[in-house]
PDB file of C-alpha atoms in Angstrom:
ATOM      1  CA  MET A   1      -0.584  41.363  15.296  1.00 81.00           C
ATOM      2  CA  LEU A   2       0.111  44.503  13.450  1.00 87.00           C
ATOM      3  CA  SER A   3       1.168  46.904  16.242  1.00 88.00           C
ATOM      4  CA  ALA A   4       1.010  47.425  20.091  1.00 88.00           C
ATOM      5  CA  LYS A   5       0.805  50.922  21.540  1.00 88.00           C
ATOM      6  CA  PRO A   6       0.913  51.785  25.266  1.00 87.00           C
ATOM      7  CA  LEU A   7      -1.912  54.251  26.344  1.00 88.00           C
ATOM      8  CA  LYS A   8      -2.085  56.451  29.384  1.00 84.00           C
ATOM      9  CA  GLN A   9      -5.629  55.502  30.209  1.00 82.00           C
ATOM     10  CA  LYS A  10      -6.410  51.986  28.811  1.00 69.00           C
ATOM     11  CA  GLY A  11      -3.120  50.075  29.228  1.00 90.00           C
ATOM     12  CA  THR A  12      -2.172  48.809  25.698  1.00 91.00           C
ATOM     13  CA  ARG A  13      -3.871  49.092  22.391  1.00 92.00           C
ATOM     14  CA  ILE A  14      -3.100  46.227  19.999  1.00 92.00           C
ATOM     15  CA  GLU A  15      -3.992  46.165  16.391  1.00 92.00           C
ATOM     16  CA  ILE A  16      -4.797  42.708  15.139  1.00 92.00           C
ATOM     17  CA  LEU A  17      -5.430  41.237  11.734  1.00 90.00           C
ATOM     18  CA  GLN A  18      -8.364  38.753  12.088  1.00 89.00           C
ATOM     19  CA  LEU A  19      -7.517  35.217  10.849  1.00 88.00           C
ATOM     20  CA  PRO A  20      -9.539  32.043  10.968  1.00 84.00           C
ATOM     21  CA  LEU A  21      -8.899  29.991  14.058  1.00 84.00           C
ATOM     22  CA  GLY A  22      -8.237  26.272  14.305  1.00 84.00           C
ATOM     23  CA  SER A  23      -9.718  23.795  16.746  1.00 86.00           C
ATOM     24  CA  ASP A  24      -7.156  24.824  19.365  1.00 84.00           C
ATOM     25  CA  SER A  25      -7.980  28.567  18.866  1.00 83.00           C
ATOM     26  CA  GLU A  26      -4.581  29.187  17.106  1.00 83.00           C
ATOM     27  CA  PRO A  27      -4.710  31.490  14.071  1.00 83.00           C
ATOM     28  CA  LEU A  28      -4.504  29.578  10.682  1.00 80.00           C
ATOM     29  CA  GLY A  29      -4.642  30.289   7.161  1.00 76.00           C
ATOM     30  CA  ARG A  30      -3.206  32.945   4.702  1.00 77.00           C
ATOM     31  CA  LEU A  31      -3.410  36.645   5.341  1.00 80.00           C
ATOM     32  CA  THR A  32      -5.829  36.978   2.376  1.00 81.00           C
ATOM     33  CA  ASP A  33      -8.409  34.860   4.320  1.00 82.00           C
ATOM     34  CA  SER A  34      -8.848  37.772   6.787  1.00 82.00           C
ATOM     35  CA  ASN A  35     -12.052  39.720   7.301  1.00 86.00           C
ATOM     36  CA  GLY A  36     -10.295  42.838   8.318  1.00 89.00           C
ATOM     37  CA  ARG A  37      -8.537  44.566  11.352  1.00 89.00           C
ATOM     38  CA  PHE A  38      -9.772  45.157  14.911  1.00 94.00           C
ATOM     39  CA  LEU A  39      -8.377  47.035  18.022  1.00 93.00           C
ATOM     40  CA  ALA A  40      -8.052  45.079  21.247  1.00 94.00           C
ATOM     41  CA  PHE A  41      -7.528  46.979  24.574  1.00 92.00           C
ATOM     42  CA  HIS A  42      -5.505  45.238  27.286  1.00 91.00           C
ATOM     43  CA  LYS A  43      -5.906  46.757  30.832  1.00 91.00           C
ATOM     44  CA  GLU A  44      -2.246  46.247  31.764  1.00 89.00           C
ATOM     45  CA  PHE A  45       0.896  47.694  30.158  1.00 89.00           C
ATOM     46  CA  LEU A  46       2.302  45.261  27.627  1.00 86.00           C
ATOM     47  CA  ASP A  47       5.796  46.175  26.411  1.00 86.00           C
ATOM     48  CA  PRO A  48       5.675  46.323  22.403  1.00 84.00           C
ATOM     49  CA  ALA A  49       9.044  44.577  22.396  1.00 87.00           C
ATOM     50  CA  THR A  50       7.668  41.476  23.939  1.00 86.00           C
ATOM     51  CA  ILE A  51       5.015  41.103  21.208  1.00 86.00           C
ATOM     52  CA  PRO A  52       6.831  41.841  17.831  1.00 87.00           C
ATOM     53  CA  ILE A  53       4.945  42.757  14.816  1.00 89.00           C
ATOM     54  CA  GLY A  54       3.713  39.535  13.017  1.00 87.00           C
ATOM     55  CA  THR A  55       3.212  37.598  16.334  1.00 88.00           C
ATOM     56  CA  ARG A  56       0.256  35.308  16.175  1.00 88.00           C
ATOM     57  CA  VAL A  57      -2.255  36.059  19.080  1.00 90.00           C
ATOM     58  CA  THR A  58      -5.654  35.007  20.030  1.00 90.00           C
ATOM     59  CA  VAL A  59      -7.875  37.369  22.136  1.00 92.00           C
ATOM     60  CA  VAL A  60     -11.042  36.679  24.102  1.00 93.00           C
ATOM     61  CA  GLY A  61     -13.230  39.609  25.195  1.00 94.00           C
ATOM     62  CA  GLU A  62     -16.232  41.877  24.949  1.00 95.00           C
ATOM     63  CA  VAL A  63     -17.071  43.816  21.842  1.00 94.00           C
ATOM     64  CA  THR A  64     -17.239  47.421  23.080  1.00 94.00           C
ATOM     65  CA  GLY A  65     -17.780  49.450  19.932  1.00 94.00           C
ATOM     66  CA  THR A  66     -15.832  51.030  17.076  1.00 94.00           C
ATOM     67  CA  MET A  67     -13.022  53.489  16.506  1.00 92.00           C
ATOM     68  CA  THR A  68     -12.061  55.354  13.387  1.00 92.00           C
ATOM     69  CA  LEU A  69      -8.324  55.744  12.627  1.00 91.00           C
ATOM     70  CA  GLN A  70      -6.268  56.243   9.578  1.00 90.00           C
ATOM     71  CA  VAL A  71      -4.729  53.434   7.637  1.00 88.00           C
ATOM     72  CA  ASP A  72      -2.343  54.952   5.076  1.00 88.00           C
ATOM     73  CA  GLU A  73      -4.741  57.557   3.533  1.00 90.00           C
ATOM     74  CA  ILE A  74      -8.119  55.822   4.371  1.00 91.00           C
ATOM     75  CA  ASP A  75     -10.271  56.278   7.453  1.00 94.00           C
ATOM     76  CA  TYR A  76     -10.819  52.702   8.730  1.00 92.00           C
ATOM     77  CA  VAL A  77     -13.569  51.718  11.241  1.00 94.00           C
ATOM     78  CA  TYR A  78     -12.052  49.299  13.796  1.00 93.00           C
ATOM     79  CA  PRO A  79     -14.340  47.181  15.897  1.00 94.00           C
ATOM     80  CA  THR A  80     -12.907  47.508  19.449  1.00 94.00           C
ATOM     81  CA  ILE A  81     -12.586  44.665  21.986  1.00 94.00           C
ATOM     82  CA  ASP A  82     -11.710  44.819  25.746  1.00 94.00           C
ATOM     83  CA  ILE A  83      -9.414  41.866  26.236  1.00 93.00           C
ATOM     84  CA  GLU A  84     -10.350  39.245  28.967  1.00 94.00           C
ATOM     85  CA  ALA A  85      -7.667  36.676  27.914  1.00 93.00           C
ATOM     86  CA  LEU A  86      -4.691  36.967  25.665  1.00 91.00           C
ATOM     87  CA  THR A  87      -2.688  33.965  24.062  1.00 89.00           C
ATOM     88  CA  ILE A  88       0.594  34.707  22.427  1.00 89.00           C
ATOM     89  CA  TRP A  89       1.474  31.808  20.186  1.00 88.00           C
ATOM     90  CA  PRO A  90       5.077  30.688  19.613  1.00 87.00           C
ATOM     91  CA  PRO A  91       6.491  31.088  16.067  1.00 83.00           C
ATOM     92  CA  LYS A  92       5.676  28.386  13.682  1.00 80.00           C
ATOM     93  CA  MET A  93       8.655  26.293  12.677  1.00 75.00           C
ATOM     94  CA  PRO A  94       9.090  25.891   8.879  1.00 71.00           C
ATOM     95  CA  ALA A  95       8.291  22.468   7.545  1.00 70.00           C
ATOM     96  CA  TYR A  96      11.354  21.401   5.575  1.00 68.00           C
ATOM     97  CA  TRP A  97      11.106  18.812   2.798  1.00 63.00           C
ATOM     98  CA  PHE A  98      14.058  16.330   2.679  1.00 62.00           C
ATOM     99  CA  ARG A  99      14.869  14.493  -0.495  1.00 59.00           C
ATOM    100  CA  PRO A 100      14.981  10.842  -0.053  1.00 58.00           C
ATOM    101  CA  TYR A 101      18.255   8.933  -0.397  1.00 53.00           C
ATOM    102  CA  PRO A 102      19.073   8.001  -4.077  1.00 55.00           C
ATOM    103  CA  TYR A 103      19.270   4.302  -3.036  1.00 53.00           C
ATOM    104  CA  MET A 104      16.806   2.166  -1.202  1.00 52.00           C
ATOM    105  CA  GLY A 105      19.008   1.260   1.849  1.00 52.00           C
ATOM    106  CA  ALA A 106      20.877  -1.843   2.966  1.00 55.00           C
ATOM    107  CA  TYR A 107      17.699  -3.906   3.721  1.00 55.00           C
ATOM    108  CA  TRP A 108      16.217  -3.601   0.390  1.00 55.00           C
ATOM    109  CA  GLY A 109      15.907  -6.503  -2.008  1.00 55.00           C
ATOM    110  CA  PRO A 110      15.435 -10.225  -1.830  1.00 58.00           C
ATOM    111  CA  TYR A 111      18.134 -10.577   0.966  1.00 55.00           C
ATOM    112  CA  TRP A 112      16.810  -9.634   4.212  1.00 54.00           C
ATOM    113  CA  GLY A 113      18.343 -10.940   7.451  1.00 52.00           C
ATOM    114  CA  PRO A 114      20.933 -10.597   9.974  1.00 55.00           C
ATOM    115  CA  SER A 115      24.205  -8.961   8.634  1.00 55.00           C
ATOM    116  CA  TRP A 116      22.695  -8.993   5.141  1.00 55.00           C
ATOM    117  CA  TYR A 117      23.503 -12.614   4.460  1.00 52.00           C
ATOM    118  CA  PRO A 118      22.203 -13.980   1.109  1.00 56.00           C
ATOM    119  CA  TYR A 119      19.404 -15.915   2.721  1.00 52.00           C
ATOM    120  CA  TRP A 120      15.785 -15.470   1.329  1.00 54.00           C
ATOM    121  CA  VAL A 121      13.516 -14.388   4.047  1.00 53.00           C
ATOM    122  CA  ALA A 122       9.841 -14.808   3.555  1.00 56.00           C
ATOM    123  CA  PRO A 123       7.486 -12.066   4.594  1.00 55.00           C
TER     124      PRO A 123
END
């Protein structure tokens, strides 16, 4: 989501960057995989503070036409959608990579058994 703006007549206008969707309809991929922006209109008021910029959303609705607005100094033609269903996805948690321990652990080697007795245990 790029921005959300309350409107007097139509509820809330949400500017969204299109991204490919996964099998669960969650936006995936890099920002460079986008096919552009679109405007989605929600019938009710949505507080812009509850949907901060960068929030991943999925909308379902009817394409209603186009609208031309300025993006920096360029006139950009946005497709418009009337929202029937809106899903706000929780933030993705970063996947941390942990280094393995520099040793193999207590159960490594030819001695494997209770209390690490030096008895050979066959697999």
